[in-house]
Coordinates of C-alpha atoms and ligand atoms in Angstrom, one line a residue:
M1 CA 104.8 70.5 46.5
T2 CA 106.7 67.2 46.8
S3 CA 106.0 64.7 49.4
I4 CA 108.3 62.6 51.9
S5 CA 108.3 60.7 55.1
V6 CA 111.0 60.6 57.7
L7 CA 109.4 58.4 59.5
H8 CA 110.7 55.1 58.3
H9 CA 113.9 56.2 59.7
L10 CA 112.7 55.9 63.5
A11 CA 112.6 52.2 63.0
A12 CA 116.5 52.0 62.3
T13 CA 117.3 54.5 65.1
T14 CA 117.7 54.0 68.9
L15 CA 115.4 56.5 70.0
P16 CA 115.8 57.7 73.6
P17 CA 112.9 57.0 75.8
P18 CA 110.1 59.4 76.3
R19 CA 111.4 60.0 79.8
M20 CA 113.2 62.8 81.9
F21 CA 116.7 61.9 84.1
V22 CA 116.2 62.9 87.5
G23 CA 118.4 61.6 90.6
G24 CA 119.4 58.8 88.8
N25 CA 116.0 57.7 87.7
W26 CA 113.8 57.7 84.4
V27 CA 110.9 59.6 85.3
E28 CA 107.7 60.4 83.3
G29 CA 106.5 63.9 82.2
V30 CA 103.9 65.3 84.4
A31 CA 102.6 68.2 82.1
D32 CA 101.3 67.1 78.4
P33 CA 104.0 66.1 76.1
I34 CA 105.2 68.1 73.4
A35 CA 104.9 66.8 70.1
H36 CA 107.9 67.0 68.4
Q37 CA 107.1 68.0 64.6
H38 CA 109.9 67.6 62.2
P39 CA 110.9 70.5 60.5
A40 CA 111.3 69.4 57.2
T41 CA 107.7 67.0 56.8
G42 CA 105.6 68.5 59.8
E43 CA 105.4 64.5 60.8
T44 CA 105.5 63.9 64.8
V45 CA 108.7 62.1 65.3
F46 CA 108.5 61.7 69.0
Q47 CA 106.5 62.9 71.9
T48 CA 108.8 64.7 74.2
P49 CA 108.1 64.6 78.0
A50 CA 107.3 68.0 79.6
A51 CA 108.5 68.9 82.9
D52 CA 106.7 71.0 85.3
R53 CA 107.7 72.7 88.2
S54 CA 107.4 69.9 90.7
T55 CA 110.0 68.3 88.1
V56 CA 112.5 70.9 88.6
D57 CA 112.5 71.0 92.0
A58 CA 113.2 67.3 92.4
A59 CA 115.8 67.7 89.8
V60 CA 117.6 70.5 91.8
S61 CA 117.2 68.6 95.0
A62 CA 118.9 66.0 93.1
A63 CA 122.0 67.9 91.9
R64 CA 122.2 69.9 95.5
K65 CA 122.1 66.5 97.4
A66 CA 124.7 65.3 95.1
F67 CA 126.8 68.3 95.4
D68 CA 126.4 68.7 99.1
E69 CA 126.8 65.2 100.5
G70 CA 127.8 63.0 97.3
P71 CA 131.3 62.0 96.1
W72 CA 131.4 63.7 92.6
P73 CA 133.0 67.2 94.1
R74 CA 135.3 65.4 96.4
L75 CA 136.5 62.5 93.9
P76 CA 140.3 62.4 93.2
G77 CA 140.9 64.0 89.8
R78 CA 142.3 60.7 88.1
E79 CA 138.5 59.1 88.7
R80 CA 136.5 61.9 87.4
A81 CA 138.5 61.9 84.5
R82 CA 138.1 58.4 83.7
Y83 CA 134.2 58.9 83.9
L84 CA 134.6 61.7 80.9
R85 CA 136.7 59.5 78.9
K86 CA 134.4 56.4 79.4
I87 CA 131.2 59.0 78.2
A88 CA 133.7 59.8 75.1
E89 CA 133.9 56.4 74.3
L90 CA 129.8 55.4 74.9
I91 CA 129.5 58.7 72.5
R92 CA 131.6 57.1 69.9
A93 CA 130.3 53.9 70.0
D94 CA 126.8 55.6 69.1
T95 CA 127.8 57.7 66.7
A96 CA 126.0 56.8 63.6
N97 CA 122.8 56.7 66.1
L98 CA 123.4 60.0 67.1
N99 CA 123.7 61.7 63.9
A100 CA 120.5 60.0 62.5
L101 CA 118.6 61.6 65.8
L102 CA 120.0 64.7 65.3
S103 CA 118.5 64.9 61.6
L104 CA 115.0 63.9 63.1
D105 CA 115.9 66.5 65.9
N106 CA 116.4 69.2 63.5
A107 CA 116.6 67.9 60.0
T108 CA 120.4 68.6 59.7
P109 CA 121.3 67.1 56.5
V110 CA 123.5 63.8 56.5
S111 CA 125.7 65.6 53.8
F112 CA 126.6 68.3 56.9
V113 CA 126.6 66.1 59.6
G114 CA 130.0 65.1 59.1
F115 CA 131.1 68.6 59.6
Y116 CA 133.2 68.5 62.7
Q117 CA 131.4 70.6 64.9
M118 CA 127.8 69.1 64.1
G119 CA 128.0 65.3 64.4
A120 CA 129.0 63.1 67.4
E121 CA 132.8 63.1 67.3
Y122 CA 132.7 67.0 68.4
P123 CA 130.6 66.3 71.6
A124 CA 133.1 63.0 72.5
D125 CA 136.2 65.0 71.7
L126 CA 134.9 67.5 74.3
F127 CA 134.5 64.8 77.0
D128 CA 138.2 63.7 76.0
I129 CA 139.4 67.4 76.0
H130 CA 137.7 67.9 79.3
A131 CA 138.9 65.0 81.2
G132 CA 142.8 66.1 79.9
W133 CA 142.0 69.4 81.7
I134 CA 141.1 68.2 85.2
D135 CA 144.7 68.0 86.1
K136 CA 145.7 71.1 84.8
I137 CA 143.6 73.2 87.2
T138 CA 146.3 74.5 89.2
G139 CA 146.2 77.5 91.4
E140 CA 149.1 79.9 92.2
T141 CA 151.3 80.7 95.2
F142 CA 152.1 84.0 96.3
P143 CA 155.4 85.4 97.8
A144 CA 154.9 86.9 101.7
W145 CA 153.5 90.3 101.2
D146 CA 153.2 91.3 105.1
S147 CA 154.2 89.3 108.4
G148 CA 152.1 86.7 109.5
Q149 CA 151.2 85.4 106.1
P150 CA 154.2 83.7 104.9
F151 CA 152.0 81.1 102.9
V152 CA 149.4 82.3 100.2
F153 CA 147.8 80.1 97.7
T154 CA 144.7 79.7 95.6
S155 CA 143.1 76.9 94.7
H156 CA 140.0 76.2 92.0
E157 CA 136.6 74.8 93.6
P158 CA 133.5 73.8 92.0
V159 CA 131.2 76.3 91.5
G160 CA 128.5 74.2 92.7
V161 CA 124.8 73.1 91.3
V162 CA 124.7 74.2 87.5
G163 CA 121.5 74.8 85.2
I164 CA 122.2 74.3 81.6
I165 CA 119.7 75.5 79.4
T166 CA 120.6 75.0 75.3
P167 CA 119.2 75.6 71.9
W168 CA 118.2 73.3 69.2
N169 CA 120.4 74.4 66.3
A170 CA 123.6 72.3 67.5
P171 CA 121.9 70.4 70.6
M172 CA 124.7 67.7 70.8
S173 CA 127.7 70.1 70.8
L174 CA 126.0 72.5 73.1
F175 CA 125.0 70.1 75.5
A176 CA 128.7 68.6 75.6
Q177 CA 129.9 72.4 75.6
K178 CA 128.6 72.7 79.0
V179 CA 128.3 69.3 80.4
A180 CA 131.6 67.9 79.8
P181 CA 133.4 71.1 81.2
A182 CA 130.9 71.3 84.1
L183 CA 131.3 67.5 85.0
A184 CA 135.3 68.3 84.9
A185 CA 135.2 70.7 87.1
G186 CA 133.1 68.8 89.7
C187 CA 129.8 70.3 89.2
T188 CA 126.2 68.6 89.5
I189 CA 124.1 69.5 86.7
I190 CA 120.5 69.8 85.6
A191 CA 120.4 70.3 81.8
K192 CA 117.3 71.4 80.0
P193 CA 117.4 71.3 76.3
S194 CA 115.1 72.7 73.7
E195 CA 111.8 71.7 73.2
L196 CA 112.4 71.8 69.8
A197 CA 115.3 69.3 69.8
P198 CA 114.9 67.2 72.4
L199 CA 116.0 63.6 70.9
T200 CA 119.8 63.8 71.0
S201 CA 120.3 65.3 74.6
L202 CA 117.8 62.5 75.7
R203 CA 120.0 60.0 74.1
L204 CA 123.1 61.6 75.5
A205 CA 121.3 61.2 79.1
E206 CA 121.1 57.7 78.3
L207 CA 125.2 57.3 77.5
V208 CA 125.9 59.3 80.5
A209 CA 123.7 57.2 82.6
Q210 CA 125.5 54.0 81.3
A211 CA 128.8 55.6 82.3
D212 CA 127.3 55.2 86.1
L213 CA 128.1 58.7 87.2
P214 CA 126.7 58.8 90.8
P215 CA 122.7 59.4 91.1
G216 CA 121.9 63.3 90.9
V217 CA 125.1 64.5 89.1
L218 CA 123.7 65.1 86.1
N219 CA 119.6 65.4 85.4
V220 CA 118.2 66.1 82.2
I221 CA 114.8 67.3 82.2
T222 CA 112.5 68.3 79.1
G223 CA 109.9 71.0 78.3
H224 CA 109.2 74.7 77.5
G225 CA 111.4 77.5 78.3
D226 CA 108.7 78.8 80.5
P227 CA 107.9 77.3 82.5
V228 CA 110.7 74.9 82.9
G229 CA 113.6 76.9 82.1
A230 CA 112.4 79.7 84.1
A231 CA 112.1 77.6 87.3
L232 CA 115.3 76.5 86.9
V233 CA 116.8 79.9 86.4
E234 CA 114.8 81.2 89.3
D235 CA 115.7 78.6 92.1
Q236 CA 117.9 80.1 94.5
R237 CA 119.7 76.6 95.1
V238 CA 120.9 76.7 91.6
D239 CA 124.6 78.4 92.2
K240 CA 125.2 79.2 88.4
V241 CA 123.1 79.0 85.0
S242 CA 124.8 78.4 81.8
F243 CA 122.7 79.5 78.9
T244 CA 122.9 79.5 75.2
G245 CA 120.0 80.7 73.2
S246 CA 118.3 84.4 71.9
R247 CA 119.6 87.4 73.3
A248 CA 116.2 88.2 74.4
V249 CA 116.0 85.3 76.7
G250 CA 119.6 85.6 77.7
S251 CA 119.1 89.2 79.0
A252 CA 115.6 87.9 80.8
I253 CA 117.5 85.2 82.2
A254 CA 120.8 87.6 83.2
S255 CA 118.1 89.9 85.4
S256 CA 116.7 87.0 87.0
V257 CA 120.0 85.1 88.0
G258 CA 121.7 88.3 88.8
A259 CA 119.0 89.7 91.3
R260 CA 120.1 86.8 93.5
I261 CA 123.6 87.3 92.5
G262 CA 124.0 84.2 91.0
R263 CA 126.8 83.1 88.4
V264 CA 126.1 83.5 84.7
S265 CA 127.3 82.7 81.7
L266 CA 125.7 83.6 78.3
E267 CA 126.3 82.5 74.7
L268 CA 123.9 84.7 72.5
G269 CA 123.5 85.8 68.9
G270 CA 125.2 87.6 66.4
K271 CA 125.2 89.8 63.4
S272 CA 128.9 88.3 62.2
P273 CA 130.4 90.0 59.3
G274 CA 132.4 88.3 56.8
L275 CA 135.0 91.1 55.3
I276 CA 136.1 90.3 51.7
F277 CA 139.2 92.3 50.5
P278 CA 140.2 92.5 47.1
D279 CA 143.2 90.5 47.3
A280 CA 141.4 87.4 49.0
D281 CA 140.9 84.3 47.2
L282 CA 137.1 84.9 46.5
G283 CA 136.0 81.5 45.2
M284 CA 137.2 80.6 49.0
A285 CA 135.8 83.3 50.6
V286 CA 132.3 83.3 49.0
A287 CA 132.5 79.4 49.6
L288 CA 133.1 79.7 53.5
T289 CA 130.7 82.8 53.6
A290 CA 127.7 81.0 51.7
G291 CA 128.4 77.5 52.9
N292 CA 127.7 79.1 56.5
A293 CA 124.7 81.1 55.4
F294 CA 123.0 79.1 52.8
L295 CA 124.1 75.5 53.4
G296 CA 124.0 73.1 56.7
L297 CA 121.7 74.2 59.0
S298 CA 121.0 77.2 56.3
G299 CA 121.9 79.6 58.4
Q300 CA 120.4 78.9 61.8
V301 CA 123.9 79.3 63.3
C302 CA 124.9 81.8 66.0
V303 CA 128.0 82.6 63.9
T304 CA 126.6 82.9 60.5
Q305 CA 128.4 85.7 58.3
S306 CA 125.3 87.3 57.5
R307 CA 126.5 90.8 56.5
V308 CA 128.7 90.5 53.4
L309 CA 131.3 93.3 53.6
V310 CA 132.8 93.5 50.3
D311 CA 135.6 96.1 48.9
R312 CA 133.7 97.8 46.0
S313 CA 136.3 97.1 43.8
V314 CA 135.1 93.1 43.3
Y315 CA 131.4 93.6 44.6
D316 CA 130.0 92.6 41.3
Q317 CA 132.2 89.5 41.3
V318 CA 131.3 88.4 44.7
L319 CA 127.9 88.9 44.2
E320 CA 127.6 86.5 40.9
Y321 CA 129.4 83.8 43.5
L322 CA 127.2 84.5 46.0
V323 CA 124.0 84.0 43.9
G324 CA 125.3 81.2 41.9
F325 CA 126.2 79.2 45.6
A326 CA 122.5 80.4 46.4
S327 CA 120.7 78.8 43.5
G328 CA 123.1 75.3 43.9
A329 CA 121.7 74.6 47.2
S330 CA 119.0 71.5 47.5
F331 CA 116.4 70.9 49.9
G332 CA 114.0 68.2 51.0
D333 CA 114.6 64.9 52.7
P334 CA 117.8 65.4 55.1
F335 CA 118.9 61.7 54.7
N336 CA 119.1 62.2 51.4
P337 CA 122.4 62.7 50.8
A338 CA 121.9 65.1 47.9
V339 CA 120.3 67.5 50.0
S340 CA 122.6 70.2 51.3
G341 CA 120.5 72.9 52.9
A342 CA 118.0 72.7 56.0
P343 CA 114.4 73.8 56.7
M344 CA 113.6 76.6 59.8
I345 CA 113.2 74.7 62.7
S346 CA 109.2 75.6 63.1
R347 CA 106.6 77.3 61.0
A348 CA 106.8 80.0 63.6
H349 CA 110.4 80.6 62.5
M350 CA 109.9 80.2 59.0
D351 CA 107.1 82.9 59.0
R352 CA 109.5 85.1 61.2
V353 CA 112.3 84.9 58.5
L354 CA 109.8 85.5 55.6
G355 CA 108.8 88.5 57.7
H356 CA 112.8 90.0 58.2
I357 CA 112.6 89.9 54.2
T358 CA 109.5 91.6 53.4
R359 CA 110.6 94.2 56.0
A360 CA 113.9 94.6 54.4
V361 CA 112.1 95.0 50.8
N362 CA 110.1 97.6 52.2
D363 CA 112.9 99.5 53.7
G364 CA 114.2 99.6 50.2
A365 CA 116.5 96.5 49.8
T366 CA 116.8 94.5 46.5
V367 CA 116.2 90.8 46.7
V368 CA 118.6 89.4 43.9
S369 CA 118.3 85.6 44.7
G370 CA 115.5 83.6 46.7
G371 CA 113.5 85.7 49.0
G372 CA 110.6 83.4 49.3
R373 CA 110.1 79.6 50.4
V374 CA 111.7 77.3 48.4
A375 CA 109.2 75.6 45.3
D376 CA 108.8 71.7 45.6
T377 CA 109.4 70.9 48.9
P378 CA 106.9 69.3 51.4
E379 CA 103.9 71.6 52.2
H380 CA 104.4 71.3 55.5
G381 CA 108.2 71.6 55.4
N382 CA 109.6 75.0 56.5
F383 CA 112.2 75.8 53.5
V384 CA 113.5 79.0 52.9
A385 CA 115.5 79.9 49.4
P386 CA 118.8 81.3 50.1
T387 CA 118.9 84.9 50.0
V388 CA 120.7 87.7 49.0
L389 CA 119.8 91.1 49.6
V390 CA 121.4 94.3 48.2
D391 CA 120.8 97.9 48.4
V392 CA 121.3 97.7 52.2
D393 CA 122.7 100.0 54.8
N394 CA 124.0 99.0 57.6
S395 CA 121.8 100.9 59.9
M396 CA 118.4 99.0 58.6
P397 CA 116.8 96.3 60.8
V398 CA 117.7 93.5 58.0
A399 CA 121.8 94.4 58.6
Q400 CA 121.3 95.0 62.5
D401 CA 118.8 92.1 64.0
E402 CA 119.8 88.3 63.9
I403 CA 117.5 86.6 61.4
F404 CA 118.7 83.2 61.7
G405 CA 117.6 82.1 58.6
P406 CA 119.6 81.7 55.1
V407 CA 119.7 85.3 54.5
V408 CA 122.5 87.7 53.6
C409 CA 123.0 91.3 53.1
V410 CA 125.9 92.4 50.7
I411 CA 127.3 95.5 51.4
P412 CA 130.3 97.4 49.7
F413 CA 133.0 99.2 51.5
E414 CA 135.7 101.8 50.1
D415 CA 138.9 101.2 52.3
E416 CA 139.8 99.3 55.4
A417 CA 138.8 101.3 57.5
Q418 CA 135.1 101.6 56.4
A419 CA 135.2 98.1 56.8
I420 CA 136.3 97.8 60.1
R421 CA 133.6 100.5 60.9
L422 CA 130.7 98.8 59.2
A423 CA 131.8 95.3 60.9
N424 CA 131.7 96.9 64.1
D425 CA 128.7 98.6 63.8
T426 CA 125.9 96.4 65.9
Q427 CA 124.9 95.2 69.0
Y428 CA 126.5 91.8 68.5
G429 CA 130.3 90.8 68.6
L430 CA 130.2 86.9 68.2
G431 CA 132.4 86.0 65.3
A432 CA 133.8 87.8 62.3
A433 CA 135.8 86.4 59.4
V434 CA 138.2 88.5 57.2
Y435 CA 139.3 87.4 53.9
T436 CA 142.6 88.5 52.6
G437 CA 145.8 87.8 51.0
D438 CA 147.6 90.1 53.0
M439 CA 148.6 88.6 56.5
G440 CA 149.4 92.4 57.6
R441 CA 145.8 93.0 56.8
A442 CA 144.3 90.2 58.1
L443 CA 146.3 90.9 61.7
R444 CA 145.5 94.6 61.6
V445 CA 141.5 93.8 61.0
S446 CA 141.3 91.1 63.4
K447 CA 142.6 92.9 65.9
A448 CA 140.4 95.7 65.3
L449 CA 137.3 93.7 65.1
R450 CA 135.1 93.6 68.5
A451 CA 133.9 90.0 68.1
G452 CA 135.3 86.7 70.3
N453 CA 135.8 84.6 67.7
V454 CA 137.8 86.0 64.1
G455 CA 138.4 83.4 61.4
V456 CA 141.0 84.5 58.7
N457 CA 140.9 82.7 55.6
T458 CA 138.8 79.9 57.4
W459 CA 135.9 79.3 59.2
T460 CA 136.2 75.7 61.3
L461 CA 136.0 76.7 64.8
P462 CA 138.6 75.0 67.1
A463 CA 137.1 72.6 69.6
N464 CA 140.2 72.9 72.4
A465 CA 140.0 76.6 72.2
P466 CA 138.1 79.3 73.8
F467 CA 134.7 80.7 72.4
G468 CA 132.4 83.2 73.2
G469 CA 130.9 86.5 72.5
M470 CA 131.7 90.6 73.2
K471 CA 129.2 93.0 73.4
Q472 CA 125.2 91.4 73.6
S473 CA 126.7 88.4 72.4
G474 CA 127.3 86.9 75.4
L475 CA 129.1 86.6 78.9
G476 CA 132.0 84.1 79.5
R477 CA 133.6 81.8 77.2
E478 CA 133.3 78.1 76.5
N479 CA 136.1 75.3 75.7
G480 CA 139.8 75.9 76.6
R481 CA 141.2 77.2 79.9
D482 CA 138.9 79.9 79.9
G483 CA 135.9 77.8 79.9
I484 CA 136.8 75.7 82.5
L485 CA 137.1 78.1 84.7
E486 CA 133.3 79.4 84.3
Y487 CA 132.5 76.6 86.4
L488 CA 135.1 77.0 88.8
E489 CA 135.7 79.6 92.0
T490 CA 139.1 81.0 93.1
K491 CA 139.7 80.2 96.8
T492 CA 142.8 82.0 98.3
T493 CA 144.2 80.5 101.8
F494 CA 146.7 82.2 103.9
M495 CA 148.4 80.1 106.4
A496 CA 150.8 81.3 109.3
Ligands
NAD501 P1 115.8 80.9 72.6 O1 116.5 81.7 73.4 O2 114.3 80.7 72.2 O3 115.6 79.5 73.4 C1 117.0 78.4 74.1 C2 116.5 77.9 75.1 O4 116.4 78.6 76.2 C3 115.7 76.7 75.0 O5 116.0 75.6 75.8 C4 114.3 77.3 75.4 O6 113.5 76.4 75.9 C5 114.8 78.1 76.9 N1 113.9 79.4 77.2 C6 112.9 79.7 76.7 N2 112.7 80.8 77.4 C7 113.6 80.7 78.9 C8 113.1 81.4 79.5 N3 111.8 82.1 80.0 N4 113.8 81.1 80.6 C9 114.7 80.1 81.0 N5 114.6 79.4 79.4 C10 114.3 79.5 78.5 O7 116.9 80.4 71.5 P2 116.6 79.2 70.3 O8 115.7 79.5 69.4 O9 116.8 78.0 70.8 O10 117.9 79.3 69.8 C11 118.5 80.5 68.8 C12 119.3 81.2 69.3 O11 120.4 80.6 70.1 C13 120.2 82.3 68.5 O12 119.9 83.6 69.0 C14 121.4 81.9 68.1 O13 122.4 82.9 67.9 C15 121.5 81.3 69.7 N6 122.9 80.2 69.9 C16 124.0 80.8 70.3 C17 125.2 79.9 70.3 C18 126.4 80.7 70.9 O14 127.1 79.9 71.5 N7 126.5 81.7 71.1 C19 124.8 78.9 69.6 C20 123.8 78.2 69.0 C21 122.9 79.2 69.2

């Protein structure tokens, strides 16, 4: 076991205040603070303030007042757009700091922070992109259908007070992916980031505060999912809940919000397939699949291609490449540029991932690479070795359950029809990738896949296009026109 420390990076970083942002003021936590333990070392890097139901009540009251009585929903679009552009500028000016905070938050390796969706560039762009949507939120006019209604038109109005709940794996990007469109639409917000990665979201709250939004427009509170997230979801004054996280919590939130006919958007988990056909550039296909599953956040990404479906004629070659990739990953101090993979976010999550592997082996799977913890990493670090499993039937739990770690199942197929059947044989429908040199096949297969996002020979999600899941991967979309419509209600006006 090696010994590393990340504590010396604290002095070189502008940490957010250990407080929450409510009604335009920084407030202390009221429950016991949560020690934020670094996933690579187990060191405590921050004491996260914890809200309770009274903090939720204060934050919702502030957001409600800002929506019902404040200027924000009524501001001319040009002025709202200026605020969003200002926030983008503030984020850009803080890029290096935010990126370092990300490595302290969830141990994202610095070698991976430059990946567009992870670092501060993406949230900054999202504020700019959504500033650009403000003047494009247009309605329709309708020809007269009946006498007495010569003029009929629709307009879009903000949905109201929005509760935003985010996970720990891409805390900056996911915060911005919800806060930017909600602000652009004219909503007011209570955001609750994950207790497992609070640093970047609190720092973003600080930057948004510097943009001088009217008080109560953005409130950021921290604490455990239950009671803090749960209290937010249950509050009748919250018009909409926008949640990113696990399917189980998403399902509970949908039931709670649905019971009071509140609005809800859900971005949930996945069990995404990568389909590798024999006419693909196999090196590229494996690099994209394995890069996603083993490097960076080490498979702790919702769209990880955790099921590698391979044409039997190239199965051995693909397996050899995958194992090479798995054994080439390096682990340790995320601030070391030579480190390419991340630890699991917590000890409990590491144990869960290892439990999935043990169960798979008991069910008949064979480990051809990895299968346990990474040797020579800190004792209190949560590192799991990139794991390649074969002899997996698609019906086995390891091929059906989201593992959220560096574990891939490699499953052969005989022809295109079987590949599509296997790919779609899952409760999830978030991402999928098709690797082929035949564009006819690429279009045919991507159309047949029941997934919200399909990459063809690439895997970089576009920031300006909709993202979201089919089936149990979610409800609604983020980004693009579909994304901003999630924060708007349509009103039809008919005039004599
Ligand atoms: P999680 O569901 O455990 O927690 C997500 C958030 O919900 C956290 O802020 C947590 O505090 C809060 N929460 C927990 N219980 C709650 C409750 N009862 N009521 C209200 N809020 C509650 O998920 P996680 O472990 O933080 O994140 C991993 C999951 O997120 C994976 O399933 C992953 O696929 C998913 N994810 C999805 C996307 C996407 O865009 N589809 C993106 C990233 C992550």
